[in-house]
Amino acid sequence: MVYDLIVLGGGPAGYHGAALAGRKGLRTLLLEQKALGGVCLHSGCIPSKTWLQAAKILTHARNGTAYGVKAAELHLDQQAVTARKNKVVRILSAGVKTKLQNAGVEVVAAKGEIQGRDESGFRVKAGAHCYTGKNLLVATGSVPVIPPIPGLEAGLGAGTIKTNAELFDLDHVPASVVVIGGGVIGMEMAAYFSAVGSKVTVIELLDRIGGEIDPEIAGILYDNYRKKGVDFKLNTRVTAVDGQRVQFASPTGDGAVEAELIILSAGRRPLLSGFGLETLRPQMENGRLVVDRGGRTSVPGLYAAGDVNGRSMLAHTAYREAEVCIDCILGGTAEVNYEAIPAVIYTDPEVASVGETAESSARKGLDVQTVKVSMRYSGRYVAEHEGGDGICKLIVARGDRRLLGVHLITEYASELIYGAGLMIDRGLPLDELEKVVFPHPTVSEIIKEAAFQYGSI
């Protein structure tokens, strides 16, 4: 039997693409040697958000006095937090299986290895069987970056250093934590452990935290977590790890810090080896599988979605890329608009962004104007956030007043940023944005307030 589509990998891109293909009538086979759901469901997005919800409840209870609520004898049970995480993962894993079953997708719990391609299609071996598909969707995801730092590999082997792959089975709160890397994952873990009582140190190679977020928002996030007791070492390079001791070098001198737990959060890289991709000789670039906006590789019939193509290593991007791949397989012309992909850091407060920043606009030579509004223009923000210092920024094209970017640091940022992404995707000018009716009181109203303030500049 020849399948219309074989999918390698059961993460967000893989299972979503397979389910969509099945619903569209394509005879689809999905190969996944581990649990369905991928890193996002089992050791990434979902476990971290489950943990962070526990931390948020604890933080709100501790700060309740400012709102007229007093709580005593607060205690976080890490074993219970991890047990609930496991329950959430089981529930969602069952949902993924049901989704694939309902779509008529055949799932084989085995590693897929590409054998080559002939006139019938792509040949993929899994276990003792060899399958053939007219089209092949590579959705193998990514793995943690392990920098060449002395002692790092030994620490990972000994369990004193953990990546996200091992972290979320933790059964106790460590007294101290060092986070290597102050990007998205690193900051979320710093947020959790600082909230539950660990002494947290973040070591970041760059001069700011949060990766490519707006610099001013990165500064506000930095100040928030310094006030919460997190020790940041910016412009700092880890030079060695010796047991529980992390050595570093910075412009102000060398030093070291010891911790019960060391978390490695130095980024992720596409997983391109170990499954025979080289037999097809697709175009590679900078350690990623090159695709166009339709998910097509340089090999006809070979598509790639999710982290493996390295374009936007986010689960929701993977979903959209998979949708576009299936549309193109069916003869469509859909493309991914990478300029309208939202990104979120689930700290407290949350950071959310979509589109251009002032920095990226300058690099591209775009003529833009920025408007910044305090979140205290939002009635709900003031009602729910005592002493908050959040902001919202709009990046607007001067000529046609199109919305090009939105950046916020505030509670609920993750829930409202999709609307900003939609506005950017549709090329909405501020004149049209001002006509949108936002429910009141909501934090989302800040976008309309910023648009009005831009009009008065």
Short mmCIF file of C-alpha atoms in Angstrom, two decimals:
data_model
loop_
_atom_site.label_atom_id
_atom_site.label_comp_id
_atom_site.label_asym_id
_atom_site.label_seq_id
_atom_site.Cartn_x
_atom_site.Cartn_y
_atom_site.Cartn_z
CA MET A 1 0.00 0.00 0.00
CA VAL A 2 1.18 3.51 -0.83
CA TYR A 3 0.20 6.27 1.59
CA ASP A 4 -0.63 9.76 0.42
CA LEU A 5 1.41 11.12 3.32
CA ILE A 6 3.91 9.78 5.83
CA VAL A 7 4.64 11.99 8.83
CA LEU A 8 7.84 11.65 10.84
CA GLY A 9 7.27 12.87 14.40
CA GLY A 10 4.26 13.12 16.69
CA GLY A 11 4.74 16.59 18.16
CA PRO A 12 2.55 19.62 17.42
CA ALA A 13 3.48 19.84 13.73
CA GLY A 14 3.33 16.09 13.23
CA TYR A 15 0.10 15.17 14.95
CA HIS A 16 -1.75 18.31 13.84
CA GLY A 17 -0.63 17.89 10.23
CA ALA A 18 -1.48 14.19 10.23
CA ALA A 19 -4.94 14.78 11.71
CA LEU A 20 -5.69 17.54 9.21
CA ALA A 21 -4.50 15.38 6.32
CA GLY A 22 -6.68 12.51 7.51
CA ARG A 23 -9.73 14.74 7.76
CA LYS A 24 -9.04 15.99 4.23
CA GLY A 25 -9.16 12.43 2.91
CA LEU A 26 -5.44 11.68 2.60
CA ARG A 27 -4.32 8.19 3.54
CA THR A 28 -1.92 9.14 6.32
CA LEU A 29 0.68 7.30 8.40
CA LEU A 30 2.35 8.86 11.45
CA LEU A 31 5.55 7.41 12.90
CA GLU A 32 6.58 8.33 16.46
CA GLN A 33 8.86 6.26 18.67
CA LYS A 34 8.10 8.20 21.85
CA ALA A 35 4.84 9.50 23.31
CA LEU A 36 2.49 11.46 21.05
CA GLY A 37 2.49 15.18 21.76
CA GLY A 38 6.20 15.81 21.54
CA VAL A 39 8.37 18.03 23.70
CA CYS A 40 5.64 20.66 24.03
CA LEU A 41 3.22 18.32 25.75
CA HIS A 42 5.62 16.18 27.76
CA SER A 43 8.58 18.37 28.74
CA GLY A 44 7.90 21.88 27.52
CA CYS A 45 4.87 24.13 27.08
CA ILE A 46 2.33 22.17 29.11
CA PRO A 47 4.44 21.00 32.08
CA SER A 48 5.93 24.48 32.52
CA LYS A 49 2.52 26.19 32.45
CA THR A 50 1.15 23.67 34.95
CA TRP A 51 4.03 24.45 37.30
CA LEU A 52 3.71 28.20 36.76
CA GLN A 53 0.01 28.10 37.63
CA ALA A 54 0.91 26.65 41.04
CA ALA A 55 3.50 29.40 41.51
CA LYS A 56 0.97 32.06 40.51
CA ILE A 57 -1.56 30.83 43.09
CA LEU A 58 1.15 30.84 45.77
CA THR A 59 2.28 34.37 44.82
CA HIS A 60 -1.26 35.75 44.80
CA ALA A 61 -1.92 34.28 48.23
CA ARG A 62 1.28 35.79 49.63
CA ASN A 63 0.42 39.19 48.19
CA GLY A 64 -3.23 39.06 49.22
CA THR A 65 -2.89 41.63 52.00
CA ALA A 66 -2.71 44.43 49.42
CA TYR A 67 -6.17 43.36 48.25
CA GLY A 68 -7.72 42.82 51.65
CA VAL A 69 -7.05 39.08 51.80
CA LYS A 70 -4.87 37.54 54.51
CA ALA A 71 -3.45 34.03 54.26
CA ALA A 72 -1.26 32.13 56.69
CA GLU A 73 0.88 28.99 56.70
CA LEU A 74 1.28 28.81 52.94
CA HIS A 75 3.19 25.79 51.66
CA LEU A 76 3.94 24.46 48.20
CA ASP A 77 4.08 20.68 47.86
CA GLN A 78 6.37 20.02 44.88
CA GLN A 79 5.40 16.36 44.72
CA ALA A 80 1.75 17.37 44.40
CA VAL A 81 2.62 19.98 41.76
CA THR A 82 4.47 17.37 39.71
CA ALA A 83 1.67 14.83 40.20
CA ARG A 84 -0.84 17.33 38.85
CA LYS A 85 1.47 18.01 35.92
CA ASN A 86 1.47 14.30 35.15
CA LYS A 87 -2.34 14.23 35.27
CA VAL A 88 -2.62 17.17 32.89
CA VAL A 89 -0.18 15.52 30.47
CA ARG A 90 -2.15 12.25 30.58
CA ILE A 91 -5.42 14.04 29.82
CA LEU A 92 -3.98 15.95 26.88
CA SER A 93 -2.08 12.91 25.57
CA ALA A 94 -5.36 11.01 25.42
CA GLY A 95 -6.83 13.91 23.49
CA VAL A 96 -4.06 13.73 20.87
CA LYS A 97 -4.64 10.00 20.39
CA THR A 98 -8.38 10.53 20.01
CA LYS A 99 -7.81 13.33 17.50
CA LEU A 100 -5.70 11.07 15.31
CA GLN A 101 -8.09 8.13 15.61
CA ASN A 102 -11.07 10.27 14.65
CA ALA A 103 -9.16 11.51 11.59
CA GLY A 104 -8.41 7.96 10.45
CA VAL A 105 -4.64 8.34 10.83
CA GLU A 106 -2.62 5.15 11.17
CA VAL A 107 -0.09 5.53 13.99
CA VAL A 108 2.94 3.29 14.36
CA ALA A 109 4.91 3.53 17.60
CA ALA A 110 8.34 3.19 16.06
CA LYS A 111 11.19 5.34 14.83
CA GLY A 112 10.92 6.21 11.16
CA GLU A 113 14.10 5.94 9.09
CA ILE A 114 14.14 7.29 5.55
CA GLN A 115 15.51 4.71 3.11
CA GLY A 116 15.31 6.79 -0.03
CA ARG A 117 12.93 7.63 -2.83
CA ASP A 118 11.82 5.81 -5.98
CA GLU A 119 9.05 6.12 -8.57
CA SER A 120 6.44 5.04 -5.99
CA GLY A 121 7.41 7.67 -3.43
CA PHE A 122 9.41 8.01 -0.24
CA ARG A 123 10.47 4.77 1.44
CA VAL A 124 10.52 4.84 5.24
CA LYS A 125 11.44 1.94 7.52
CA ALA A 126 9.82 1.63 10.96
CA GLY A 127 10.53 -1.46 13.01
CA ALA A 128 10.41 -4.52 10.78
CA HIS A 129 8.28 -2.84 8.12
CA CYS A 130 8.98 -0.52 5.22
CA TYR A 131 6.34 1.99 4.17
CA THR A 132 5.94 4.12 1.05
CA GLY A 133 4.38 7.57 0.85
CA LYS A 134 3.76 9.93 -2.06
CA ASN A 135 4.58 12.83 0.25
CA LEU A 136 6.74 13.02 3.36
CA LEU A 137 6.34 15.56 6.17
CA VAL A 138 9.38 15.85 8.44
CA ALA A 139 8.34 17.04 11.89
CA THR A 140 11.15 15.70 14.04
CA GLY A 141 11.38 18.79 16.24
CA SER A 142 14.46 19.97 18.10
CA VAL A 143 16.81 19.11 20.94
CA PRO A 144 18.52 21.26 23.59
CA VAL A 145 21.73 23.03 22.61
CA ILE A 146 24.62 21.68 24.70
CA PRO A 147 27.42 24.28 24.57
CA PRO A 148 31.03 23.00 24.66
CA ILE A 149 31.58 23.99 28.28
CA PRO A 150 33.93 21.85 30.41
CA GLY A 151 31.96 19.77 32.91
CA LEU A 152 28.59 20.25 31.22
CA GLU A 153 28.28 16.77 29.71
CA ALA A 154 29.42 15.18 32.98
CA GLY A 155 26.86 17.17 34.95
CA LEU A 156 24.07 16.17 32.59
CA GLY A 157 25.09 12.55 32.95
CA ALA A 158 25.24 12.79 36.75
CA GLY A 159 21.89 14.58 36.97
CA THR A 160 23.23 17.70 38.70
CA ILE A 161 22.46 19.64 35.52
CA LYS A 162 19.04 19.32 33.93
CA THR A 163 17.47 20.46 30.68
CA ASN A 164 13.73 20.71 30.19
CA ALA A 165 13.76 17.01 29.25
CA GLU A 166 14.55 15.97 32.84
CA LEU A 167 13.40 18.91 34.91
CA PHE A 168 9.66 18.43 35.20
CA ASP A 169 9.80 15.26 37.29
CA LEU A 170 11.39 17.16 40.19
CA ASP A 171 9.92 16.07 43.54
CA HIS A 172 11.25 18.80 45.84
CA VAL A 173 12.05 22.51 45.81
CA PRO A 174 15.83 23.02 45.67
CA ALA A 175 17.34 25.57 48.02
CA SER A 176 19.26 27.20 45.19
CA VAL A 177 19.11 27.19 41.40
CA VAL A 178 21.43 28.45 38.68
CA VAL A 179 19.82 28.96 35.29
CA ILE A 180 22.26 29.03 32.38
CA GLY A 181 20.52 31.19 29.81
CA GLY A 182 18.09 34.05 30.35
CA GLY A 183 15.90 33.54 27.30
CA VAL A 184 12.27 32.45 27.23
CA ILE A 185 12.64 29.03 28.89
CA GLY A 186 15.29 30.26 31.30
CA MET A 187 13.15 33.15 32.50
CA GLU A 188 10.08 30.96 32.96
CA MET A 189 12.10 28.59 35.13
CA ALA A 190 13.58 31.52 37.05
CA ALA A 191 10.01 32.75 37.57
CA TYR A 192 8.89 29.40 38.96
CA PHE A 193 11.76 28.69 41.31
CA SER A 194 11.98 32.24 42.65
CA ALA A 195 8.24 32.11 43.42
CA VAL A 196 8.43 28.80 45.30
CA GLY A 197 11.37 29.78 47.48
CA SER A 198 14.63 28.88 45.72
CA LYS A 199 17.53 31.30 45.59
CA VAL A 200 17.85 31.86 41.84
CA THR A 201 20.81 33.05 39.77
CA VAL A 202 20.44 33.62 36.02
CA ILE A 203 23.60 33.71 33.90
CA GLU A 204 23.05 35.28 30.48
CA LEU A 205 25.60 35.81 27.72
CA LEU A 206 23.79 38.86 26.29
CA ASP A 207 23.33 42.26 27.92
CA ARG A 208 19.60 41.69 28.52
CA ILE A 209 17.14 38.92 29.26
CA GLY A 210 14.21 37.65 27.21
CA GLY A 211 15.92 37.07 23.88
CA GLU A 212 14.65 39.34 21.11
CA ILE A 213 11.87 41.08 23.02
CA ASP A 214 11.61 44.87 23.13
CA PRO A 215 14.61 46.19 25.14
CA GLU A 216 12.52 48.43 27.41
CA ILE A 217 10.16 45.56 28.21
CA ALA A 218 13.19 43.35 28.88
CA GLY A 219 14.36 45.99 31.35
CA ILE A 220 11.00 46.07 33.13
CA LEU A 221 11.00 42.27 33.38
CA TYR A 222 14.56 42.39 34.72
CA ASP A 223 13.61 44.95 37.38
CA ASN A 224 10.55 42.93 38.40
CA TYR A 225 12.58 39.81 39.03
CA ARG A 226 15.46 41.60 40.72
CA LYS A 227 12.88 42.87 43.22
CA LYS A 228 11.78 39.26 43.67
CA GLY A 229 15.32 38.28 44.62
CA VAL A 230 16.68 36.86 41.37
CA ASP A 231 20.40 37.53 40.88
CA PHE A 232 21.21 38.30 37.25
CA LYS A 233 24.67 38.05 35.75
CA LEU A 234 24.44 39.64 32.29
CA ASN A 235 27.20 39.84 29.69
CA THR A 236 28.48 36.75 31.43
CA ARG A 237 29.89 33.55 29.95
CA VAL A 238 29.89 30.20 31.75
CA THR A 239 33.44 28.86 31.54
CA ALA A 240 33.14 25.56 33.41
CA VAL A 241 30.90 23.47 35.62
CA ASP A 242 32.40 21.43 38.43
CA GLY A 243 29.78 19.42 40.27
CA GLN A 244 27.37 21.99 41.66
CA ARG A 245 29.74 24.89 41.07
CA VAL A 246 29.27 27.09 37.98
CA GLN A 247 32.28 29.18 36.99
CA PHE A 248 31.84 32.28 34.86
CA ALA A 249 33.63 35.22 33.28
CA SER A 250 32.19 38.72 32.96
CA PRO A 251 33.45 42.22 32.10
CA THR A 252 33.82 42.87 35.83
CA GLY A 253 35.85 39.73 36.48
CA ASP A 254 35.66 35.99 36.97
CA GLY A 255 33.56 34.28 39.61
CA ALA A 256 31.60 31.22 40.60
CA VAL A 257 28.26 30.33 42.13
CA GLU A 258 27.11 27.06 43.68
CA ALA A 259 23.60 25.67 43.50
CA GLU A 260 21.68 22.55 44.37
CA LEU A 261 20.16 22.51 40.88
CA ILE A 262 21.65 23.75 37.61
CA ILE A 263 19.27 24.27 34.69
CA LEU A 264 20.69 24.42 31.18
CA SER A 265 18.58 26.66 28.97
CA ALA A 266 20.90 27.67 26.14
CA GLY A 267 18.40 27.31 23.31
CA ARG A 268 17.37 24.50 20.99
CA ARG A 269 18.54 23.25 17.61
CA PRO A 270 16.67 21.37 14.85
CA LEU A 271 16.89 17.57 14.97
CA LEU A 272 18.22 16.63 11.54
CA SER A 273 20.20 13.44 12.11
CA GLY A 274 19.49 9.86 13.01
CA PHE A 275 16.54 9.22 10.69
CA GLY A 276 18.08 9.09 7.23
CA LEU A 277 17.30 12.59 6.00
CA GLU A 278 20.70 12.77 4.32
CA THR A 279 19.61 10.10 1.81
CA LEU A 280 17.31 12.67 0.19
CA ARG A 281 19.96 15.43 0.16
CA PRO A 282 17.63 18.37 0.85
CA GLN A 283 19.05 21.87 1.13
CA MET A 284 20.38 22.68 4.61
CA GLU A 285 21.47 26.03 5.97
CA ASN A 286 22.93 26.94 9.37
CA GLY A 287 21.82 23.66 10.89
CA ARG A 288 18.22 23.78 9.70
CA LEU A 289 16.16 22.23 6.92
CA VAL A 290 15.44 25.01 4.42
CA VAL A 291 11.79 25.50 3.48
CA ASP A 292 9.78 28.16 1.70
CA ARG A 293 6.67 29.76 3.20
CA GLY A 294 4.67 26.77 2.00
CA GLY A 295 6.82 24.30 3.93
CA ARG A 296 8.38 22.90 0.75
CA THR A 297 11.99 21.74 0.83
CA SER A 298 14.30 21.54 -2.17
CA VAL A 299 13.10 17.94 -2.74
CA PRO A 300 9.69 17.68 -4.46
CA GLY A 301 7.12 16.08 -2.17
CA LEU A 302 9.28 16.58 0.93
CA TYR A 303 7.87 19.05 3.46
CA ALA A 304 9.04 20.21 6.88
CA ALA A 305 7.09 21.83 9.71
CA GLY A 306 7.92 22.80 13.26
CA ASP A 307 11.28 23.26 14.95
CA VAL A 308 13.12 21.16 12.36
CA ASN A 309 13.01 24.01 9.84
CA GLY A 310 14.34 26.48 12.42
CA ARG A 311 12.23 29.41 11.22
CA SER A 312 10.14 30.04 14.33
CA MET A 313 10.61 27.43 17.02
CA LEU A 314 7.21 27.74 18.68
CA ALA A 315 4.44 25.16 18.98
CA HIS A 316 1.78 27.46 17.53
CA THR A 317 4.03 28.20 14.55
CA ALA A 318 4.38 24.45 14.09
CA TYR A 319 0.59 24.10 13.96
CA ARG A 320 0.31 26.77 11.27
CA GLU A 321 3.23 25.39 9.27
CA ALA A 322 1.62 21.95 9.30
CA GLU A 323 -1.68 23.40 8.08
CA VAL A 324 0.10 25.17 5.22
CA CYS A 325 2.02 22.01 4.28
CA ILE A 326 -1.20 20.00 4.00
CA ASP A 327 -2.83 22.75 1.94
CA CYS A 328 0.12 22.73 -0.46
CA ILE A 329 0.07 18.92 -0.71
CA LEU A 330 -3.57 19.22 -1.75
CA GLY A 331 -2.67 21.76 -4.43
CA GLY A 332 -3.30 24.95 -2.48
CA THR A 333 -1.20 28.09 -2.30
CA ALA A 334 -1.25 28.89 1.44
CA GLU A 335 1.81 30.48 3.05
CA VAL A 336 2.93 31.16 6.62
CA ASN A 337 3.08 34.85 7.53
CA TYR A 338 6.03 34.76 9.91
CA GLU A 339 5.69 38.50 10.54
CA ALA A 340 2.42 37.89 12.40
CA ILE A 341 3.47 35.03 14.73
CA PRO A 342 2.96 35.95 18.41
CA ALA A 343 5.49 35.03 21.09
CA VAL A 344 4.96 34.86 24.85
CA ILE A 345 7.10 34.57 27.98
CA TYR A 346 4.89 33.17 30.75
CA THR A 347 6.52 35.03 33.60
CA ASP A 348 4.58 37.05 36.17
CA PRO A 349 3.87 39.53 34.62
CA GLU A 350 3.67 37.96 31.18
CA VAL A 351 5.49 39.33 28.15
CA ALA A 352 3.87 39.06 24.72
CA SER A 353 4.91 40.38 21.36
CA VAL A 354 4.09 40.11 17.68
CA GLY A 355 5.53 41.76 14.60
CA GLU A 356 8.24 44.36 14.33
CA THR A 357 10.10 46.07 17.16
CA ALA A 358 11.72 49.47 16.82
CA GLU A 359 15.06 47.66 16.48
CA SER A 360 13.93 45.26 13.74
CA SER A 361 12.22 48.10 11.89
CA ALA A 362 15.46 50.08 11.87
CA ARG A 363 17.41 47.08 10.55
CA LYS A 364 14.89 46.70 7.70
CA GLY A 365 14.82 50.40 6.91
CA LEU A 366 11.12 50.74 7.76
CA ASP A 367 9.75 54.21 8.48
CA VAL A 368 7.84 53.66 11.71
CA GLN A 369 6.67 55.49 14.79
CA THR A 370 6.35 53.98 18.26
CA VAL A 371 3.66 54.81 20.78
CA LYS A 372 4.04 53.68 24.39
CA VAL A 373 1.18 53.55 26.89
CA SER A 374 1.26 52.67 30.57
CA MET A 375 -0.91 49.68 31.46
CA ARG A 376 -2.43 51.90 34.13
CA TYR A 377 -4.71 53.27 31.41
CA SER A 378 -6.50 49.91 31.72
CA GLY A 379 -9.14 49.89 34.43
CA ARG A 380 -8.92 46.14 34.89
CA TYR A 381 -5.14 46.28 35.18
CA VAL A 382 -5.35 48.85 37.97
CA ALA A 383 -8.11 46.90 39.73
CA GLU A 384 -6.15 43.65 39.68
CA HIS A 385 -2.52 44.75 39.87
CA GLU A 386 -1.40 46.84 42.81
CA GLY A 387 1.59 48.99 41.90
CA GLY A 388 2.10 47.55 38.44
CA ASP A 389 4.57 49.02 35.94
CA GLY A 390 3.45 47.30 32.73
CA ILE A 391 3.46 48.98 29.34
CA CYS A 392 2.09 48.48 25.83
CA LYS A 393 3.90 49.55 22.67
CA LEU A 394 2.58 49.84 19.13
CA ILE A 395 4.87 49.99 16.10
CA VAL A 396 3.06 51.83 13.30
CA ALA A 397 4.04 52.53 9.68
CA ARG A 398 4.15 56.30 9.24
CA GLY A 399 2.77 56.35 5.71
CA ASP A 400 -0.38 54.22 5.74
CA ARG A 401 -0.62 53.90 9.55
CA ARG A 402 -0.62 50.10 9.37
CA LEU A 403 -0.02 48.25 12.61
CA LEU A 404 3.35 46.47 12.33
CA GLY A 405 4.08 45.43 15.92
CA VAL A 406 2.55 45.12 19.39
CA HIS A 407 4.55 44.50 22.57
CA LEU A 408 3.25 44.22 26.14
CA ILE A 409 4.30 43.32 29.65
CA THR A 410 1.18 42.68 31.70
CA GLU A 411 -1.06 40.00 33.12
CA TYR A 412 -3.22 38.35 30.41
CA ALA A 413 -0.77 39.39 27.68
CA SER A 414 -0.75 35.82 26.34
CA GLU A 415 -4.53 35.83 25.92
CA LEU A 416 -4.80 39.08 23.98
CA ILE A 417 -1.75 39.00 21.71
CA TYR A 418 -3.46 36.78 19.12
CA GLY A 419 -5.79 39.67 18.30
CA ALA A 420 -2.82 41.92 17.62
CA GLY A 421 -1.36 39.20 15.39
CA LEU A 422 -4.60 39.05 13.42
CA MET A 423 -4.56 42.83 12.95
CA ILE A 424 -0.98 42.71 11.67
CA ASP A 425 -1.70 39.74 9.40
CA ARG A 426 -4.63 41.59 7.83
CA GLY A 427 -2.65 44.82 7.43
CA LEU A 428 -5.09 46.73 9.61
CA PRO A 429 -4.55 50.52 9.70
CA LEU A 430 -5.12 52.34 12.98
CA ASP A 431 -8.21 54.03 11.53
CA GLU A 432 -9.86 50.58 11.39
CA LEU A 433 -8.44 49.45 14.73
CA GLU A 434 -10.10 52.44 16.39
CA LYS A 435 -13.49 51.12 15.21
CA VAL A 436 -13.04 47.76 16.98
CA VAL A 437 -15.19 47.38 20.10
CA PHE A 438 -13.21 45.89 22.99
CA PRO A 439 -15.08 44.56 26.05
CA HIS A 440 -14.73 46.69 29.18
CA PRO A 441 -13.02 46.33 31.54
CA THR A 442 -10.36 44.18 29.92
CA VAL A 443 -6.63 44.44 29.59
CA SER A 444 -7.04 44.17 25.80
CA GLU A 445 -8.49 47.70 25.71
CA ILE A 446 -4.96 49.01 26.07
CA ILE A 447 -4.37 48.36 22.36
CA LYS A 448 -7.22 50.68 21.40
CA GLU A 449 -6.06 53.26 23.95
CA ALA A 450 -2.59 53.17 22.40
CA ALA A 451 -4.10 53.63 18.94
CA PHE A 452 -6.01 56.70 20.13
CA GLN A 453 -2.88 58.12 21.74
CA TYR A 454 -0.95 57.56 18.51
CA GLY A 455 -3.58 59.62 16.72
CA SER A 456 -2.91 62.54 19.04
CA ILE A 457 0.85 62.57 18.46
#
